[in-house]
N, CA, C and O atoms as a GROMACS GRO file, in nm:
protein
  252
    1MET      N    1   0.084  -0.120   0.000
    1MET     CA    2   0.000   0.000   0.000
    1MET      C    3   0.088   0.125   0.000
    1MET      O    4   0.179   0.138   0.082
    2VAL      N    5   0.060   0.214  -0.091
    2VAL     CA    6   0.140   0.337  -0.102
    2VAL      C    7   0.093   0.437   0.003
    2VAL      O    8  -0.027   0.465   0.012
    3PRO      N    9   0.186   0.492   0.082
    3PRO     CA   10   0.144   0.593   0.182
    3PRO      C   11   0.091   0.717   0.111
    3PRO      O   12   0.146   0.761   0.010
    4ILE      N   13  -0.016   0.773   0.164
    4ILE     CA   14  -0.077   0.893   0.105
    4ILE      C   15   0.004   1.014   0.150
    4ILE      O   16   0.028   1.033   0.269
    5LYS      N   17   0.044   1.094   0.054
    5LYS     CA   18   0.115   1.218   0.088
    5LYS      C   19   0.012   1.326   0.120
    5LYS      O   20  -0.073   1.360   0.037
    6HIS      N   21   0.023   1.381   0.241
    6HIS     CA   22  -0.069   1.486   0.282
    6HIS      C   23  -0.004   1.622   0.263
    6HIS      O   24   0.117   1.635   0.279
    7PRO      N   25  -0.083   1.723   0.229
    7PRO     CA   26  -0.027   1.858   0.229
    7PRO      C   27   0.017   1.895   0.371
    7PRO      O   28  -0.030   1.835   0.468
    8THR      N   29   0.105   1.990   0.383
    8THR     CA   30   0.159   2.022   0.516
    8THR      C   31   0.056   2.094   0.604
    8THR      O   32   0.069   2.093   0.726
    9THR      N   33  -0.044   2.155   0.543
    9THR     CA   34  -0.145   2.224   0.624
    9THR      C   35  -0.270   2.139   0.638
    9THR      O   36  -0.375   2.171   0.580
   10ILE      N   37  -0.260   2.032   0.713
   10ILE     CA   38  -0.375   1.945   0.739
   10ILE      C   39  -0.453   2.007   0.855
   10ILE      O   40  -0.397   2.034   0.960
   11PRO      N   41  -0.585   2.029   0.835
   11PRO     CA   42  -0.663   2.077   0.950
   11PRO      C   43  -0.661   1.971   1.059
   11PRO      O   44  -0.685   1.853   1.033
   12GLN      N   45  -0.632   2.012   1.180
   12GLN     CA   46  -0.621   1.916   1.289
   12GLN      C   47  -0.760   1.881   1.342
   12GLN      O   48  -0.845   1.968   1.354
   13PRO      N   49  -0.782   1.753   1.374
   13PRO     CA   50  -0.911   1.717   1.433
   13PRO      C   51  -0.928   1.782   1.570
   13PRO      O   52  -0.830   1.799   1.644
   14GLN      N   53  -1.049   1.816   1.603
   14GLN     CA   54  -1.077   1.878   1.732
   14GLN      C   55  -1.182   1.796   1.802
   14GLN      O   56  -1.269   1.737   1.737
   15PRO      N   57  -1.176   1.791   1.936
   15PRO     CA   58  -1.284   1.724   2.007
   15PRO      C   59  -1.416   1.796   1.982
   15PRO      O   60  -1.419   1.918   1.961
   16LEU      N   61  -1.524   1.721   1.985
   16LEU     CA   62  -1.655   1.778   1.952
   16LEU      C   63  -1.692   1.897   2.039
   16LEU      O   64  -1.753   1.992   1.990
   17ASN      N   65  -1.656   1.894   2.167
   17ASN     CA   66  -1.693   2.007   2.253
   17ASN      C   67  -1.625   2.136   2.209
   17ASN      O   68  -1.683   2.244   2.224
   18SER      N   69  -1.504   2.128   2.154
   18SER     CA   70  -1.439   2.250   2.107
   18SER      C   71  -1.500   2.298   1.975
   18SER      O   72  -1.502   2.418   1.947
   19ILE      N   73  -1.550   2.204   1.895
   19ILE     CA   74  -1.622   2.243   1.773
   19ILE      C   75  -1.750   2.316   1.812
   19ILE      O   76  -1.784   2.420   1.756
   20ALA      N   77  -1.820   2.258   1.908
   20ALA     CA   78  -1.944   2.321   1.957
   20ALA      C   79  -1.915   2.460   2.011
   20ALA      O   80  -1.990   2.554   1.984
   21GLN      N   81  -1.807   2.473   2.088
   21GLN     CA   82  -1.769   2.602   2.145
   21GLN      C   83  -1.738   2.703   2.035
   21GLN      O   84  -1.776   2.820   2.044
   22MET      N   85  -1.668   2.656   1.932
   22MET     CA   86  -1.634   2.742   1.819
   22MET      C   87  -1.761   2.796   1.752
   22MET      O   88  -1.769   2.914   1.717
   23ILE      N   89  -1.860   2.708   1.736
   23ILE     CA   90  -1.985   2.748   1.673
   23ILE      C   91  -2.063   2.845   1.762
   23ILE      O   92  -2.121   2.942   1.714
   24ILE      N   93  -2.064   2.818   1.892
   24ILE     CA   94  -2.131   2.908   1.986
   24ILE      C   95  -2.068   3.047   1.981
   24ILE      O   96  -2.138   3.148   1.978
   25ASN      N   97  -1.934   3.051   1.980
   25ASN     CA   98  -1.863   3.179   1.972
   25ASN      C   99  -1.896   3.251   1.842
   25ASN      O  100  -1.921   3.372   1.842
   26TYR      N  101  -1.896   3.176   1.733
   26TYR     CA  102  -1.928   3.230   1.602
   26TYR      C  103  -2.070   3.287   1.602
   26TYR      O  104  -2.096   3.396   1.550
   27TRP      N  105  -2.161   3.211   1.661
   27TRP     CA  106  -2.301   3.252   1.672
   27TRP      C  107  -2.314   3.383   1.750
   27TRP      O  108  -2.385   3.474   1.707
   28LYS      N  109  -2.246   3.393   1.864
   28LYS     CA  110  -2.253   3.514   1.946
   28LYS      C  111  -2.206   3.636   1.868
   28LYS      O  112  -2.269   3.741   1.871
   29ILE      N  113  -2.094   3.620   1.798
   29ILE     CA  114  -2.039   3.730   1.717
   29ILE      C  115  -2.140   3.767   1.608
   29ILE      O  116  -2.168   3.885   1.584
   30TYR      N  117  -2.191   3.664   1.542
   30TYR     CA  118  -2.286   3.684   1.433
   30TYR      C  119  -2.410   3.758   1.481
   30TYR      O  120  -2.460   3.848   1.413
   31LYS      N  121  -2.460   3.720   1.599
   31LYS     CA  122  -2.577   3.785   1.659
   31LYS      C  123  -2.547   3.932   1.690
   31LYS      O  124  -2.632   4.019   1.668
   32MET      N  125  -2.427   3.958   1.740
   32MET     CA  126  -2.389   4.095   1.774
   32MET      C  127  -2.379   4.183   1.650
   32MET      O  128  -2.424   4.298   1.648
   33VAL      N  129  -2.320   4.126   1.546
   33VAL     CA  130  -2.294   4.202   1.424
   33VAL      C  131  -2.423   4.235   1.350
   33VAL      O  132  -2.438   4.344   1.296
   34SER      N  133  -2.515   4.141   1.347
   34SER     CA  134  -2.638   4.166   1.272
   34SER      C  135  -2.761   4.127   1.350
   34SER      O  136  -2.763   4.025   1.419
   35LEU      N  137  -2.862   4.209   1.338
   35LEU     CA  138  -2.992   4.168   1.391
   35LEU      C  139  -3.052   4.083   1.281
   35LEU      O  140  -3.094   4.133   1.176
   36MET      N  141  -3.055   3.956   1.307
   36MET     CA  142  -3.080   3.862   1.198
   36MET      C  143  -3.224   3.858   1.151
   36MET      O  144  -3.318   3.858   1.230
   37SER      N  145  -3.237   3.853   1.020
   37SER     CA  146  -3.366   3.816   0.964
   37SER      C  147  -3.369   3.665   0.960
   37SER      O  148  -3.266   3.600   0.977
   38LEU      N  149  -3.485   3.608   0.937
   38LEU     CA  150  -3.498   3.463   0.931
   38LEU      C  151  -3.408   3.405   0.822
   38LEU      O  152  -3.349   3.299   0.839
   39GLU      N  153  -3.398   3.475   0.713
   39GLU     CA  154  -3.319   3.428   0.599
   39GLU      C  155  -3.170   3.415   0.636
   39GLU      O  156  -3.108   3.313   0.606
   40THR      N  157  -3.114   3.517   0.699
   40THR     CA  158  -2.972   3.510   0.736
   40THR      C  159  -2.949   3.406   0.846
   40THR      O  160  -2.843   3.344   0.852
   41GLU      N  161  -3.048   3.389   0.931
   41GLU     CA  162  -3.035   3.287   1.035
   41GLU      C  163  -3.028   3.148   0.973
   41GLU      O  164  -2.947   3.065   1.012
   42ASN      N  165  -3.114   3.123   0.875
   42ASN     CA  166  -3.111   2.996   0.803
   42ASN      C  167  -2.978   2.976   0.732
   42ASN      O  168  -2.923   2.867   0.733
   43GLU      N  169  -2.928   3.082   0.672
   43GLU     CA  170  -2.800   3.078   0.603
   43GLU      C  171  -2.688   3.044   0.701
   43GLU      O  172  -2.600   2.962   0.672
   44PHE      N  173  -2.692   3.107   0.817
   44PHE     CA  174  -2.593   3.079   0.921
   44PHE      C  175  -2.596   2.932   0.962
   44PHE      O  176  -2.491   2.868   0.976
   45LEU      N  177  -2.716   2.880   0.982
   45LEU     CA  178  -2.729   2.740   1.023
   45LEU      C  179  -2.673   2.646   0.917
   45LEU      O  180  -2.609   2.546   0.949
   46LYS      N  181  -2.697   2.678   0.790
   46LYS     CA  182  -2.641   2.598   0.681
   46LYS      C  183  -2.489   2.600   0.686
   46LYS      O  184  -2.425   2.495   0.675
   47GLN      N  185  -2.432   2.719   0.705
   47GLN     CA  186  -2.286   2.733   0.710
   47GLN      C  187  -2.228   2.658   0.828
   47GLN      O  188  -2.128   2.588   0.814
   48SER      N  189  -2.288   2.672   0.946
   48SER     CA  190  -2.233   2.605   1.064
   48SER      C  191  -2.247   2.453   1.052
   48SER      O  192  -2.164   2.379   1.104
   49THR      N  193  -2.352   2.408   0.984
   49THR     CA  194  -2.368   2.264   0.960
   49THR      C  195  -2.254   2.214   0.872
   49THR      O  196  -2.200   2.105   0.894
   50LYS      N  197  -2.216   2.294   0.771
   50LYS     CA  198  -2.103   2.258   0.685
   50LYS      C  199  -1.974   2.249   0.767
   50LYS      O  200  -1.894   2.158   0.749
   51VAL      N  201  -1.956   2.345   0.856
   51VAL     CA  202  -1.835   2.345   0.941
   51VAL      C  203  -1.829   2.217   1.024
   51VAL      O  204  -1.724   2.153   1.031
   52ILE      N  205  -1.940   2.181   1.086
   52ILE     CA  206  -1.944   2.059   1.168
   52ILE      C  207  -1.915   1.936   1.082
   52ILE      O  208  -1.833   1.852   1.118
   53THR      N  209  -1.984   1.929   0.969
   53THR     CA  210  -1.968   1.813   0.880
   53THR      C  211  -1.823   1.798   0.835
   53THR      O  212  -1.768   1.688   0.838
   54ASN      N  213  -1.763   1.909   0.793
   54ASN     CA  214  -1.624   1.907   0.750
   54ASN      C  215  -1.532   1.860   0.863
   54ASN      O  216  -1.442   1.779   0.841
   55GLN      N  217  -1.555   1.913   0.982
   55GLN     CA  218  -1.471   1.876   1.096
   55GLN      C  219  -1.488   1.729   1.131
   55GLN      O  220  -1.391   1.661   1.164
   56LEU      N  221  -1.611   1.680   1.124
   56LEU     CA  222  -1.635   1.538   1.153
   56LEU      C  223  -1.566   1.449   1.050
   56LEU      O  224  -1.513   1.344   1.084
   57GLN      N  225  -1.568   1.491   0.924
   57GLN     CA  226  -1.500   1.415   0.820
   57GLN      C  227  -1.349   1.412   0.845
   57GLN      O  228  -1.284   1.309   0.825
   58ILE      N  229  -1.294   1.525   0.887
   58ILE     CA  230  -1.150   1.531   0.920
   58ILE      C  231  -1.121   1.435   1.035
   58ILE      O  232  -1.022   1.362   1.032
   59ASN      N  233  -1.209   1.435   1.136
   59ASN     CA  234  -1.191   1.345   1.251
   59ASN      C  235  -1.196   1.199   1.206
   59ASN      O  236  -1.118   1.116   1.254
   60ASP      N  237  -1.288   1.168   1.116
   60ASP     CA  238  -1.302   1.030   1.067
   60ASP      C  239  -1.177   0.985   0.993
   60ASP      O  240  -1.132   0.872   1.009
   61VAL      N  241  -1.122   1.074   0.912
   61VAL     CA  242  -1.001   1.041   0.836
   61VAL      C  243  -0.885   1.013   0.932
   61VAL      O  244  -0.803   0.924   0.907
   62LYS      N  245  -0.878   1.090   1.040
   62LYS     CA  246  -0.768   1.076   1.135
   62LYS      C  247  -0.775   0.948   1.218
   62LYS      O  248  -0.671   0.896   1.259
   63THR      N  249  -0.896   0.897   1.243
   63THR     CA  250  -0.908   0.782   1.333
   63THR      C  251  -0.895   0.650   1.259
   63THR      O  252  -0.903   0.544   1.320
   0.00000   0.00000   0.00000
């Protein structure tokens, strides 16, 4: 089996609680910056879901 060459900037896996904390912090900032309409709130939720999914995939690759 040929070892896979990884780029040097591999995103490091994070424990789920730190991912959750990151999203909570992001949410607080986002709330402060804008008084959200329903549309932007939905957009935010889509984006944060992508962040979680990406991080979980990184974690899966690492384990």
